[in-house]
């Protein structure tokens, strides 16, 4: 009897514990449920923001006509045309460079891209648009695919009256004609202020369209801001003048090396030496030699060993470096590890100057040697630099030719008709 009582007492003692465990499981499950709801809401919000989902207004809905074609549901645009907006800029030359770049991309081959503008009061915005297929669903699919190919693009859409599209086409043809018309102002005849202004647009454009940014290759570099591009453009022009370098080829080297961005390159590259310098990073020793790190630095991708060679050139140089701004003057004592990337433009200039002198002014060999070394000039690299140089010269000269008579001029353009249909 005593044992039974003890057994019942034990059971009574356990009951609160059982209730407590059940309550805990209930609270835990409800917690998981709420976490799942929050997570789902967050994902939905991200999808909403990413693809910019919107309702269609009444006017736009009237222009859509659902049909079944070969067993497939299509939503045709019965009235007007589907128009996408890919990018909007405040600078005309920069906008044209971006438009010209997108037109040349194989992934956008056959796409109906237009460079247009809108005028709000006295403010002009330059807009890259795309005339999309009349199948509403496939048209939007193309539009929303664009930012996945080029992260700097945006996605807006509308259904416009055919008169509006015709006017946008007229604008785009005029832009293309203006920027491809033979130039009558040569680079050598431009003022320094003009060259810096146009160079700023060019190098900012090149950094923005860098393949590492476009493909989101980690670590993804940051495109130059307007202020950063302005400072670098001024430095490049000053150094080109100081060392008497062909500016367009100097720009070509900067584009080929790192698209003017301060990003370390040749990660992990190493070189064997007979003796290590005080600031060398030694990786290995063998038979009286040392293996040291030889990564490339900054906008001009100058390796640590090449930087030492350039510094030796600088110490022997007889030019008056007092004519350069202080930021561009190398110090007498080289600190490879702590060097300011700004002064690398000076070192790149003296290296290019030395190679031009070494090859008797032969630009092709000097450019190839900048990458492959004097004993093994890289012809493929030289061809790439030459292409960029030609494009840079053409761009700068064309922009200068349009100075004072920009494409967007009230004498030549009328306002865009009000769209009959909107998003």
mmCIF file of C-alpha atoms in Angstrom:
data_model
loop_
_atom_site.group_PDB
_atom_site.id
_atom_site.type_symbol
_atom_site.label_atom_id
_atom_site.label_comp_id
_atom_site.label_asym_id
_atom_site.label_seq_id
_atom_site.Cartn_x
_atom_site.Cartn_y
_atom_site.Cartn_z
ATOM 1 C CA UNK A 1 0.000 0.000 0.000
ATOM 2 C CA UNK A 2 2.755 2.278 0.839
ATOM 3 C CA UNK A 3 4.397 1.584 -2.480
ATOM 4 C CA UNK A 4 1.181 2.462 -4.378
ATOM 5 C CA UNK A 5 0.928 5.779 -2.558
ATOM 6 C CA UNK A 6 4.486 6.556 -3.375
ATOM 7 C CA UNK A 7 3.825 5.681 -7.032
ATOM 8 C CA UNK A 8 0.797 8.009 -7.185
ATOM 9 C CA UNK A 9 2.775 10.785 -5.545
ATOM 10 C CA UNK A 10 5.469 10.409 -8.193
ATOM 11 C CA UNK A 11 2.861 10.585 -10.962
ATOM 12 C CA UNK A 12 1.294 13.691 -9.437
ATOM 13 C CA UNK A 13 4.729 15.231 -9.184
ATOM 14 C CA UNK A 14 5.460 14.639 -12.901
ATOM 15 C CA UNK A 15 2.230 16.103 -14.279
ATOM 16 C CA UNK A 16 3.286 19.780 -14.038
ATOM 17 C CA UNK A 17 6.502 18.918 -15.857
ATOM 18 C CA UNK A 18 4.550 17.325 -18.707
ATOM 19 C CA UNK A 19 2.327 20.379 -18.971
ATOM 20 C CA UNK A 20 5.393 22.633 -18.960
ATOM 21 C CA UNK A 21 7.023 20.691 -21.815
ATOM 22 C CA UNK A 22 3.853 20.860 -23.890
ATOM 23 C CA UNK A 23 3.573 24.582 -23.274
ATOM 24 C CA UNK A 24 7.221 25.027 -24.323
ATOM 25 C CA UNK A 25 6.661 23.071 -27.553
ATOM 26 C CA UNK A 26 3.601 25.148 -28.350
ATOM 27 C CA UNK A 27 5.451 28.415 -27.807
ATOM 28 C CA UNK A 28 8.411 27.125 -29.819
ATOM 29 C CA UNK A 29 6.205 26.100 -32.772
ATOM 30 C CA UNK A 30 4.369 29.413 -32.749
ATOM 31 C CA UNK A 31 7.755 31.171 -32.663
ATOM 32 C CA UNK A 32 8.921 29.212 -35.685
ATOM 33 C CA UNK A 33 5.656 30.071 -37.427
ATOM 34 C CA UNK A 34 6.116 33.798 -36.861
ATOM 35 C CA UNK A 35 9.777 33.654 -37.923
ATOM 36 C CA UNK A 36 8.710 31.892 -41.124
ATOM 37 C CA UNK A 37 6.097 34.580 -41.778
ATOM 38 C CA UNK A 38 8.671 37.352 -41.239
ATOM 39 C CA UNK A 39 11.195 35.600 -43.488
ATOM 40 C CA UNK A 40 8.584 35.099 -46.207
ATOM 41 C CA UNK A 41 7.579 38.747 -45.960
ATOM 42 C CA UNK A 42 11.210 39.816 -46.253
ATOM 43 C CA UNK A 43 11.713 37.644 -49.342
ATOM 44 C CA UNK A 44 8.515 38.968 -50.872
ATOM 45 C CA UNK A 45 9.611 42.553 -50.210
ATOM 46 C CA UNK A 46 13.009 41.889 -51.803
ATOM 47 C CA UNK A 47 11.316 40.406 -54.848
ATOM 48 C CA UNK A 48 8.954 43.348 -54.980
ATOM 49 C CA UNK A 49 11.824 45.857 -54.834
ATOM 50 C CA UNK A 50 14.025 43.877 -57.227
ATOM 51 C CA UNK A 51 11.458 43.454 -59.946
ATOM 52 C CA UNK A 52 9.489 46.611 -59.174
ATOM 53 C CA UNK A 53 6.093 44.935 -59.324
ATOM 54 C CA UNK A 54 3.284 47.373 -59.964
ATOM 55 C CA UNK A 55 -0.389 47.514 -60.733
ATOM 56 C CA UNK A 56 -1.386 48.527 -64.243
ATOM 57 C CA UNK A 57 -3.594 51.576 -64.516
ATOM 58 C CA UNK A 58 -6.849 51.591 -66.437
ATOM 59 C CA UNK A 59 -5.469 53.295 -69.554
ATOM 60 C CA UNK A 60 -2.619 50.796 -69.863
ATOM 61 C CA UNK A 61 -4.959 47.850 -69.237
ATOM 62 C CA UNK A 62 -7.138 48.933 -72.153
ATOM 63 C CA UNK A 63 -4.128 48.636 -74.441
ATOM 64 C CA UNK A 64 -3.588 44.968 -73.514
ATOM 65 C CA UNK A 65 -5.317 42.198 -75.433
ATOM 66 C CA UNK A 66 -4.953 38.614 -74.131
ATOM 67 C CA UNK A 67 -4.933 35.944 -76.863
ATOM 68 C CA UNK A 68 -4.112 32.260 -77.223
ATOM 69 C CA UNK A 69 -1.581 31.546 -79.959
ATOM 70 C CA UNK A 70 -0.585 27.938 -80.648
ATOM 71 C CA UNK A 71 -1.826 26.974 -77.229
ATOM 72 C CA UNK A 72 0.216 29.688 -75.515
ATOM 73 C CA UNK A 73 -1.342 32.661 -73.725
ATOM 74 C CA UNK A 74 -0.068 35.957 -75.139
ATOM 75 C CA UNK A 75 -0.835 39.466 -73.963
ATOM 76 C CA UNK A 76 -0.567 41.684 -77.003
ATOM 77 C CA UNK A 77 -0.443 45.460 -76.920
ATOM 78 C CA UNK A 78 -3.329 46.446 -79.122
ATOM 79 C CA UNK A 79 -2.750 50.182 -78.944
ATOM 80 C CA UNK A 80 0.585 51.993 -78.572
ATOM 81 C CA UNK A 81 4.003 50.501 -77.806
ATOM 82 C CA UNK A 82 5.700 49.081 -74.731
ATOM 83 C CA UNK A 83 8.675 51.262 -73.834
ATOM 84 C CA UNK A 84 11.313 50.538 -71.197
ATOM 85 C CA UNK A 85 13.631 52.952 -69.412
ATOM 86 C CA UNK A 86 17.092 51.535 -68.726
ATOM 87 C CA UNK A 87 19.111 54.458 -67.391
ATOM 88 C CA UNK A 88 18.883 58.197 -66.724
ATOM 89 C CA UNK A 89 21.815 60.634 -66.611
ATOM 90 C CA UNK A 90 22.438 64.342 -66.166
ATOM 91 C CA UNK A 91 25.478 64.548 -68.450
ATOM 92 C CA UNK A 92 25.063 64.356 -72.229
ATOM 93 C CA UNK A 93 28.505 62.989 -73.132
ATOM 94 C CA UNK A 94 28.414 60.385 -70.353
ATOM 95 C CA UNK A 95 24.933 59.328 -71.469
ATOM 96 C CA UNK A 96 26.085 58.900 -75.066
ATOM 97 C CA UNK A 97 29.113 56.841 -73.996
ATOM 98 C CA UNK A 98 26.857 54.518 -71.988
ATOM 99 C CA UNK A 99 24.395 54.264 -74.877
ATOM 100 C CA UNK A 100 27.164 53.506 -77.366
ATOM 101 C CA UNK A 101 28.578 50.884 -75.001
ATOM 102 C CA UNK A 102 25.233 49.106 -74.557
ATOM 103 C CA UNK A 103 24.620 49.100 -78.312
ATOM 104 C CA UNK A 104 27.917 47.260 -78.791
ATOM 105 C CA UNK A 105 27.246 44.493 -76.249
ATOM 106 C CA UNK A 106 26.611 41.029 -77.788
ATOM 107 C CA UNK A 107 24.091 40.248 -75.034
ATOM 108 C CA UNK A 108 21.957 43.163 -76.243
ATOM 109 C CA UNK A 109 22.373 42.471 -79.956
ATOM 110 C CA UNK A 110 19.197 43.211 -81.888
ATOM 111 C CA UNK A 111 17.620 45.188 -79.055
ATOM 112 C CA UNK A 112 15.930 48.446 -80.077
ATOM 113 C CA UNK A 113 17.824 50.930 -77.846
ATOM 114 C CA UNK A 114 17.254 54.674 -78.042
ATOM 115 C CA UNK A 115 19.054 57.654 -76.537
ATOM 116 C CA UNK A 116 16.471 60.297 -75.655
ATOM 117 C CA UNK A 117 16.044 63.284 -73.413
ATOM 118 C CA UNK A 118 13.360 64.848 -71.271
ATOM 119 C CA UNK A 119 13.081 68.513 -70.397
ATOM 120 C CA UNK A 120 11.640 69.562 -67.055
ATOM 121 C CA UNK A 121 11.756 73.339 -66.822
ATOM 122 C CA UNK A 122 15.400 74.128 -67.481
ATOM 123 C CA UNK A 123 16.664 70.697 -66.377
ATOM 124 C CA UNK A 124 17.596 68.167 -69.041
ATOM 125 C CA UNK A 125 17.758 64.436 -68.315
ATOM 126 C CA UNK A 126 19.264 61.998 -70.796
ATOM 127 C CA UNK A 127 17.414 58.691 -70.888
ATOM 128 C CA UNK A 128 18.345 55.376 -72.488
ATOM 129 C CA UNK A 129 15.134 53.656 -73.503
ATOM 130 C CA UNK A 130 14.210 50.436 -75.258
ATOM 131 C CA UNK A 131 11.300 49.806 -77.613
ATOM 132 C CA UNK A 132 10.090 46.386 -76.480
ATOM 133 C CA UNK A 133 8.111 43.653 -78.302
ATOM 134 C CA UNK A 134 4.350 44.033 -78.472
ATOM 135 C CA UNK A 135 3.954 40.856 -76.416
ATOM 136 C CA UNK A 136 3.603 42.432 -72.980
ATOM 137 C CA UNK A 137 4.967 39.455 -71.020
ATOM 138 C CA UNK A 138 8.022 38.774 -73.192
ATOM 139 C CA UNK A 139 8.690 42.509 -73.415
ATOM 140 C CA UNK A 140 8.792 42.887 -69.633
ATOM 141 C CA UNK A 141 10.929 39.754 -69.384
ATOM 142 C CA UNK A 142 13.531 41.375 -71.636
ATOM 143 C CA UNK A 143 13.375 44.617 -69.682
ATOM 144 C CA UNK A 144 13.834 43.025 -66.254
ATOM 145 C CA UNK A 145 16.643 40.838 -67.573
ATOM 146 C CA UNK A 146 18.757 43.910 -68.363
ATOM 147 C CA UNK A 147 19.841 44.776 -64.768
ATOM 148 C CA UNK A 148 21.005 41.186 -64.297
ATOM 149 C CA UNK A 149 23.353 41.688 -67.255
ATOM 150 C CA UNK A 150 24.371 45.244 -66.358
ATOM 151 C CA UNK A 151 23.841 46.136 -62.665
ATOM 152 C CA UNK A 152 23.992 49.880 -63.328
ATOM 153 C CA UNK A 153 20.749 49.743 -65.346
ATOM 154 C CA UNK A 154 17.264 50.408 -63.965
ATOM 155 C CA UNK A 155 13.829 49.193 -65.001
ATOM 156 C CA UNK A 156 10.837 51.407 -65.684
ATOM 157 C CA UNK A 157 8.182 50.838 -68.296
ATOM 158 C CA UNK A 158 5.214 52.525 -69.919
ATOM 159 C CA UNK A 159 2.888 52.067 -72.878
ATOM 160 C CA UNK A 160 3.201 55.097 -75.124
ATOM 161 C CA UNK A 161 1.465 56.537 -78.124
ATOM 162 C CA UNK A 162 3.181 55.794 -81.449
ATOM 163 C CA UNK A 163 3.807 59.528 -81.919
ATOM 164 C CA UNK A 164 5.906 59.563 -78.751
ATOM 165 C CA UNK A 165 7.979 56.602 -79.894
ATOM 166 C CA UNK A 166 8.535 58.244 -83.282
ATOM 167 C CA UNK A 167 9.764 61.387 -81.565
ATOM 168 C CA UNK A 168 12.132 59.404 -79.357
ATOM 169 C CA UNK A 169 13.519 57.731 -82.480
ATOM 170 C CA UNK A 170 14.111 61.146 -83.996
ATOM 171 C CA UNK A 171 16.003 62.219 -80.877
ATOM 172 C CA UNK A 172 18.150 59.097 -80.905
ATOM 173 C CA UNK A 173 19.060 59.469 -84.592
ATOM 174 C CA UNK A 174 20.137 63.044 -83.947
ATOM 175 C CA UNK A 175 22.356 62.038 -81.021
ATOM 176 C CA UNK A 176 24.042 59.325 -83.078
ATOM 177 C CA UNK A 177 24.553 61.647 -86.041
ATOM 178 C CA UNK A 178 26.050 64.371 -83.864
ATOM 179 C CA UNK A 179 28.492 62.082 -82.056
ATOM 180 C CA UNK A 180 29.625 60.250 -85.189
ATOM 181 C CA UNK A 181 29.987 63.276 -87.446
ATOM 182 C CA UNK A 182 33.650 63.889 -88.416
ATOM 183 C CA UNK A 183 35.256 66.137 -85.821
ATOM 184 C CA UNK A 184 37.037 69.364 -86.697
ATOM 185 C CA UNK A 185 38.671 70.018 -83.288
ATOM 186 C CA UNK A 186 41.827 68.004 -82.695
ATOM 187 C CA UNK A 187 42.993 66.907 -79.273
ATOM 188 C CA UNK A 188 46.215 68.872 -79.605
ATOM 189 C CA UNK A 189 44.253 72.121 -80.015
ATOM 190 C CA UNK A 190 42.033 71.769 -76.944
ATOM 191 C CA UNK A 191 42.593 73.728 -73.759
ATOM 192 C CA UNK A 192 43.672 71.904 -70.612
ATOM 193 C CA UNK A 193 40.316 72.631 -68.982
ATOM 194 C CA UNK A 194 38.475 71.063 -71.932
ATOM 195 C CA UNK A 195 40.687 67.992 -71.935
ATOM 196 C CA UNK A 196 40.218 67.447 -68.194
ATOM 197 C CA UNK A 197 36.445 67.875 -68.459
ATOM 198 C CA UNK A 198 36.056 65.349 -71.272
ATOM 199 C CA UNK A 199 38.633 62.960 -69.819
ATOM 200 C CA UNK A 200 36.659 62.886 -66.561
ATOM 201 C CA UNK A 201 33.597 61.579 -68.385
ATOM 202 C CA UNK A 202 35.631 59.018 -70.270
ATOM 203 C CA UNK A 203 37.388 57.472 -67.266
ATOM 204 C CA UNK A 204 34.192 57.456 -65.199
ATOM 205 C CA UNK A 205 32.427 55.678 -68.047
ATOM 206 C CA UNK A 206 35.205 53.075 -68.280
ATOM 207 C CA UNK A 207 35.148 52.363 -64.543
ATOM 208 C CA UNK A 208 31.338 52.091 -64.493
ATOM 209 C CA UNK A 209 31.332 49.491 -67.280
ATOM 210 C CA UNK A 210 34.208 47.435 -65.838
ATOM 211 C CA UNK A 211 33.535 43.683 -66.365
ATOM 212 C CA UNK A 212 34.117 42.922 -62.682
ATOM 213 C CA UNK A 213 31.263 45.246 -61.759
ATOM 214 C CA UNK A 214 29.045 44.019 -64.577
ATOM 215 C CA UNK A 215 29.569 40.351 -63.684
ATOM 216 C CA UNK A 216 29.670 40.988 -59.919
ATOM 217 C CA UNK A 217 33.050 39.267 -59.576
ATOM 218 C CA UNK A 218 34.225 39.325 -55.955
ATOM 219 C CA UNK A 219 35.704 41.480 -54.646
ATOM 220 C CA UNK A 220 33.514 43.803 -56.733
ATOM 221 C CA UNK A 221 35.328 47.140 -57.214
ATOM 222 C CA UNK A 222 33.559 50.481 -56.862
ATOM 223 C CA UNK A 223 33.160 52.672 -59.929
ATOM 224 C CA UNK A 224 34.688 56.121 -59.676
ATOM 225 C CA UNK A 225 32.511 58.919 -58.397
ATOM 226 C CA UNK A 226 32.326 62.186 -60.310
ATOM 227 C CA UNK A 227 34.778 63.845 -57.894
ATOM 228 C CA UNK A 228 37.216 60.924 -57.996
ATOM 229 C CA UNK A 229 37.110 60.889 -61.790
ATOM 230 C CA UNK A 230 37.660 64.656 -61.867
ATOM 231 C CA UNK A 231 40.802 64.403 -59.714
ATOM 232 C CA UNK A 232 42.248 61.472 -61.631
ATOM 233 C CA UNK A 233 41.533 63.144 -64.980
ATOM 234 C CA UNK A 234 43.435 66.228 -63.846
ATOM 235 C CA UNK A 235 46.351 64.075 -62.643
ATOM 236 C CA UNK A 236 46.524 62.095 -65.890
ATOM 237 C CA UNK A 237 46.502 65.233 -68.022
ATOM 238 C CA UNK A 238 49.186 66.897 -65.877
ATOM 239 C CA UNK A 239 51.475 63.854 -65.975
ATOM 240 C CA UNK A 240 50.985 63.382 -69.725
ATOM 241 C CA UNK A 241 52.037 67.002 -70.253
ATOM 242 C CA UNK A 242 54.923 66.788 -67.770
ATOM 243 C CA UNK A 243 56.509 63.736 -69.423
ATOM 244 C CA UNK A 244 55.320 64.671 -72.946
ATOM 245 C CA UNK A 245 53.278 61.503 -73.334
ATOM 246 C CA UNK A 246 50.607 60.850 -75.972
ATOM 247 C CA UNK A 247 47.522 61.390 -73.815
ATOM 248 C CA UNK A 248 45.218 58.962 -75.607
ATOM 249 C CA UNK A 249 47.714 56.101 -75.228
ATOM 250 C CA UNK A 250 48.311 56.939 -71.591
ATOM 251 C CA UNK A 251 44.535 56.768 -71.122
ATOM 252 C CA UNK A 252 44.533 53.457 -72.984
ATOM 253 C CA UNK A 253 47.093 51.982 -70.584
ATOM 254 C CA UNK A 254 45.042 53.079 -67.578
ATOM 255 C CA UNK A 255 41.920 51.490 -69.059
ATOM 256 C CA UNK A 256 43.638 48.202 -69.909
ATOM 257 C CA UNK A 257 45.318 47.917 -66.526
ATOM 258 C CA UNK A 258 42.460 48.556 -64.086
ATOM 259 C CA UNK A 259 39.876 50.835 -65.702
ATOM 260 C CA UNK A 260 41.293 53.617 -63.507
ATOM 261 C CA UNK A 261 40.192 51.998 -60.222
ATOM 262 C CA UNK A 262 42.422 51.622 -57.172
ATOM 263 C CA UNK A 263 42.245 47.837 -56.838
ATOM 264 C CA UNK A 264 45.128 45.488 -56.070
ATOM 265 C CA UNK A 265 45.956 43.001 -58.831
ATOM 266 C CA UNK A 266 48.056 39.890 -59.467
ATOM 267 C CA UNK A 267 47.057 38.628 -56.031
ATOM 268 C CA UNK A 268 49.606 36.133 -54.768
ATOM 269 C CA UNK A 269 52.109 36.825 -57.564
ATOM 270 C CA UNK A 270 55.684 36.250 -56.383
ATOM 271 C CA UNK A 271 59.212 36.574 -57.740
ATOM 272 C CA UNK A 272 62.604 35.059 -56.806
ATOM 273 C CA UNK A 273 65.378 37.486 -55.817
ATOM 274 C CA UNK A 274 68.946 37.161 -54.657
ATOM 275 C CA UNK A 275 68.310 39.455 -51.697
ATOM 276 C CA UNK A 276 65.186 40.805 -50.034
ATOM 277 C CA UNK A 277 64.531 44.509 -49.525
ATOM 278 C CA UNK A 278 63.604 45.803 -46.079
ATOM 279 C CA UNK A 279 59.905 46.039 -46.945
ATOM 280 C CA UNK A 280 59.659 42.786 -48.921
ATOM 281 C CA UNK A 281 57.178 40.116 -47.893
ATOM 282 C CA UNK A 282 59.280 36.937 -47.911
ATOM 283 C CA UNK A 283 57.409 33.761 -48.772
ATOM 284 C CA UNK A 284 60.278 31.266 -49.031
ATOM 285 C CA UNK A 285 64.056 30.914 -48.945
ATOM 286 C CA UNK A 286 66.078 28.481 -51.065
ATOM 287 C CA UNK A 287 69.717 28.193 -52.077
ATOM 288 C CA UNK A 288 70.581 31.734 -51.122
ATOM 289 C CA UNK A 289 67.500 33.202 -52.895
ATOM 290 C CA UNK A 290 64.211 34.508 -51.559
ATOM 291 C CA UNK A 291 60.709 34.294 -52.976
ATOM 292 C CA UNK A 292 58.946 37.610 -52.330
ATOM 293 C CA UNK A 293 55.427 38.883 -52.930
ATOM 294 C CA UNK A 294 55.128 40.918 -56.143
ATOM 295 C CA UNK A 295 51.495 41.976 -56.368
ATOM 296 C CA UNK A 296 50.356 44.885 -58.538
ATOM 297 C CA UNK A 297 49.232 48.177 -57.042
ATOM 298 C CA UNK A 298 46.597 50.790 -57.802
ATOM 299 C CA UNK A 299 45.076 52.190 -60.951
ATOM 300 C CA UNK A 300 48.160 51.442 -63.045
ATOM 301 C CA UNK A 301 48.821 47.917 -61.756
ATOM 302 C CA UNK A 302 52.505 48.553 -61.058
ATOM 303 C CA UNK A 303 54.140 45.562 -59.359
ATOM 304 C CA UNK A 304 56.258 46.074 -56.281
ATOM 305 C CA UNK A 305 59.473 45.327 -58.163
ATOM 306 C CA UNK A 306 58.536 47.546 -61.111
ATOM 307 C CA UNK A 307 57.741 50.309 -58.623
ATOM 308 C CA UNK A 308 61.289 50.067 -57.263
ATOM 309 C CA UNK A 309 62.628 50.394 -60.817
ATOM 310 C CA UNK A 310 60.379 53.417 -61.482
ATOM 311 C CA UNK A 311 61.554 55.026 -58.256
ATOM 312 C CA UNK A 312 65.178 54.604 -59.349
ATOM 313 C CA UNK A 313 64.260 56.362 -62.628
ATOM 314 C CA UNK A 314 62.701 59.168 -60.615
ATOM 315 C CA UNK A 315 65.783 59.648 -58.432
ATOM 316 C CA UNK A 316 67.956 60.014 -61.571
ATOM 317 C CA UNK A 317 65.499 62.253 -63.431
ATOM 318 C CA UNK A 318 66.507 65.889 -63.976
ATOM 319 C CA UNK A 319 63.030 67.307 -64.588
ATOM 320 C CA UNK A 320 61.694 69.999 -62.265
ATOM 321 C CA UNK A 321 59.149 68.135 -60.144
ATOM 322 C CA UNK A 322 58.309 71.371 -58.386
ATOM 323 C CA UNK A 323 56.024 72.065 -61.355
ATOM 324 C CA UNK A 324 53.766 69.217 -60.248
ATOM 325 C CA UNK A 325 51.215 69.449 -57.425
ATOM 326 C CA UNK A 326 52.548 68.056 -54.162
ATOM 327 C CA UNK A 327 50.227 65.038 -54.318
ATOM 328 C CA UNK A 328 51.981 63.892 -57.513
ATOM 329 C CA UNK A 329 55.559 64.300 -56.260
ATOM 330 C CA UNK A 330 57.146 61.022 -55.106
ATOM 331 C CA UNK A 331 59.103 61.173 -51.873
ATOM 332 C CA UNK A 332 62.830 60.502 -51.974
ATOM 333 C CA UNK A 333 62.388 57.450 -49.762
ATOM 334 C CA UNK A 334 60.160 54.773 -51.317
ATOM 335 C CA UNK A 335 57.671 53.004 -49.044
ATOM 336 C CA UNK A 336 56.216 50.232 -51.176
ATOM 337 C CA UNK A 337 53.801 49.058 -48.508
ATOM 338 C CA UNK A 338 52.411 52.445 -47.480
ATOM 339 C CA UNK A 339 52.543 54.332 -50.783
ATOM 340 C CA UNK A 340 49.673 56.683 -51.645
ATOM 341 C CA UNK A 341 47.967 55.342 -54.769
ATOM 342 C CA UNK A 342 47.666 58.896 -56.162
ATOM 343 C CA UNK A 343 51.415 59.151 -56.805
ATOM 344 C CA UNK A 344 51.311 55.920 -58.837
ATOM 345 C CA UNK A 345 50.131 58.036 -61.789
ATOM 346 C CA UNK A 346 53.521 59.764 -61.702
ATOM 347 C CA UNK A 347 55.363 56.451 -61.589
ATOM 348 C CA UNK A 348 53.259 55.141 -64.502
ATOM 349 C CA UNK A 349 54.155 58.281 -66.452
ATOM 350 C CA UNK A 350 57.907 57.955 -65.911
ATOM 351 C CA UNK A 351 57.774 54.249 -66.823
ATOM 352 C CA UNK A 352 55.944 54.990 -70.091
ATOM 353 C CA UNK A 353 58.374 57.831 -70.840
ATOM 354 C CA UNK A 354 61.366 55.538 -70.235
ATOM 355 C CA UNK A 355 59.940 52.876 -72.557
ATOM 356 C CA UNK A 356 59.235 55.422 -75.299
ATOM 357 C CA UNK A 357 62.837 56.648 -75.061
ATOM 358 C CA UNK A 358 64.189 53.111 -74.977
ATOM 359 C CA UNK A 359 62.333 52.153 -78.163
ATOM 360 C CA UNK A 360 63.113 55.374 -80.004
ATOM 361 C CA UNK A 361 59.556 56.722 -79.776
ATOM 362 C CA UNK A 362 57.938 53.518 -81.096
ATOM 363 C CA UNK A 363 54.601 53.677 -79.295
ATOM 364 C CA UNK A 364 53.598 50.127 -80.167
ATOM 365 C CA UNK A 365 56.690 48.550 -78.619
ATOM 366 C CA UNK A 366 56.649 50.875 -75.623
ATOM 367 C CA UNK A 367 53.019 50.046 -74.849
ATOM 368 C CA UNK A 368 53.576 46.316 -75.279
ATOM 369 C CA UNK A 369 56.614 46.523 -72.980
ATOM 370 C CA UNK A 370 54.577 48.267 -70.265
ATOM 371 C CA UNK A 371 52.804 44.940 -69.809
ATOM 372 C CA UNK A 372 55.260 42.301 -71.025
ATOM 373 C CA UNK A 373 58.561 43.979 -70.208
ATOM 374 C CA UNK A 374 61.195 45.423 -72.599
ATOM 375 C CA UNK A 375 62.416 41.954 -73.561
ATOM 376 C CA UNK A 376 58.950 40.594 -74.367
ATOM 377 C CA UNK A 377 56.478 43.304 -75.487
ATOM 378 C CA UNK A 378 52.891 42.042 -75.356
ATOM 379 C CA UNK A 379 51.400 42.610 -78.836
ATOM 380 C CA UNK A 380 47.892 41.657 -77.745
ATOM 381 C CA UNK A 381 48.015 44.129 -74.886
ATOM 382 C CA UNK A 382 49.279 46.824 -77.259
ATOM 383 C CA UNK A 383 46.379 46.172 -79.637
ATOM 384 C CA UNK A 384 43.903 46.586 -76.764
ATOM 385 C CA UNK A 385 45.483 49.834 -75.624
ATOM 386 C CA UNK A 386 45.452 51.144 -79.195
ATOM 387 C CA UNK A 387 41.719 50.453 -79.549
ATOM 388 C CA UNK A 388 40.954 52.297 -76.300
ATOM 389 C CA UNK A 389 43.264 55.151 -77.329
ATOM 390 C CA UNK A 390 41.500 55.582 -80.661
ATOM 391 C CA UNK A 391 38.109 55.602 -78.969
ATOM 392 C CA UNK A 392 39.304 58.059 -76.316
ATOM 393 C CA UNK A 393 40.674 60.472 -78.920
ATOM 394 C CA UNK A 394 37.506 60.259 -81.002
ATOM 395 C CA UNK A 395 35.329 60.834 -77.928
ATOM 396 C CA UNK A 396 37.284 63.818 -76.617
ATOM 397 C CA UNK A 397 37.504 65.477 -80.022
ATOM 398 C CA UNK A 398 33.819 64.901 -80.800
ATOM 399 C CA UNK A 399 32.729 66.281 -77.443
ATOM 400 C CA UNK A 400 34.903 69.338 -77.990
ATOM 401 C CA UNK A 401 33.427 69.847 -81.454
ATOM 402 C CA UNK A 402 29.938 69.975 -79.930
ATOM 403 C CA UNK A 403 30.947 72.522 -77.291
ATOM 404 C CA UNK A 404 28.422 75.348 -77.191
ATOM 405 C CA UNK A 405 26.077 73.482 -79.548
ATOM 406 C CA UNK A 406 25.108 70.423 -77.566
ATOM 407 C CA UNK A 407 22.736 68.020 -79.221
ATOM 408 C CA UNK A 408 19.965 69.064 -76.862
ATOM 409 C CA UNK A 409 19.324 72.576 -78.101
ATOM 410 C CA UNK A 410 16.003 74.364 -78.034
ATOM 411 C CA UNK A 411 16.487 75.538 -81.612
ATOM 412 C CA UNK A 412 16.537 71.984 -82.925
ATOM 413 C CA UNK A 413 14.192 70.071 -80.647
ATOM 414 C CA UNK A 414 10.560 70.430 -79.822
ATOM 415 C CA UNK A 415 8.969 69.030 -76.703
ATOM 416 C CA UNK A 416 7.965 65.371 -76.608
ATOM 417 C CA UNK A 417 4.221 64.903 -77.251
ATOM 418 C CA UNK A 418 2.190 63.932 -74.206
ATOM 419 C CA UNK A 419 1.810 60.155 -74.148
ATOM 420 C CA UNK A 420 -1.695 58.952 -74.905
ATOM 421 C CA UNK A 421 -1.155 55.842 -72.794
ATOM 422 C CA UNK A 422 0.791 55.540 -69.565
ATOM 423 C CA UNK A 423 1.881 52.851 -67.163
#
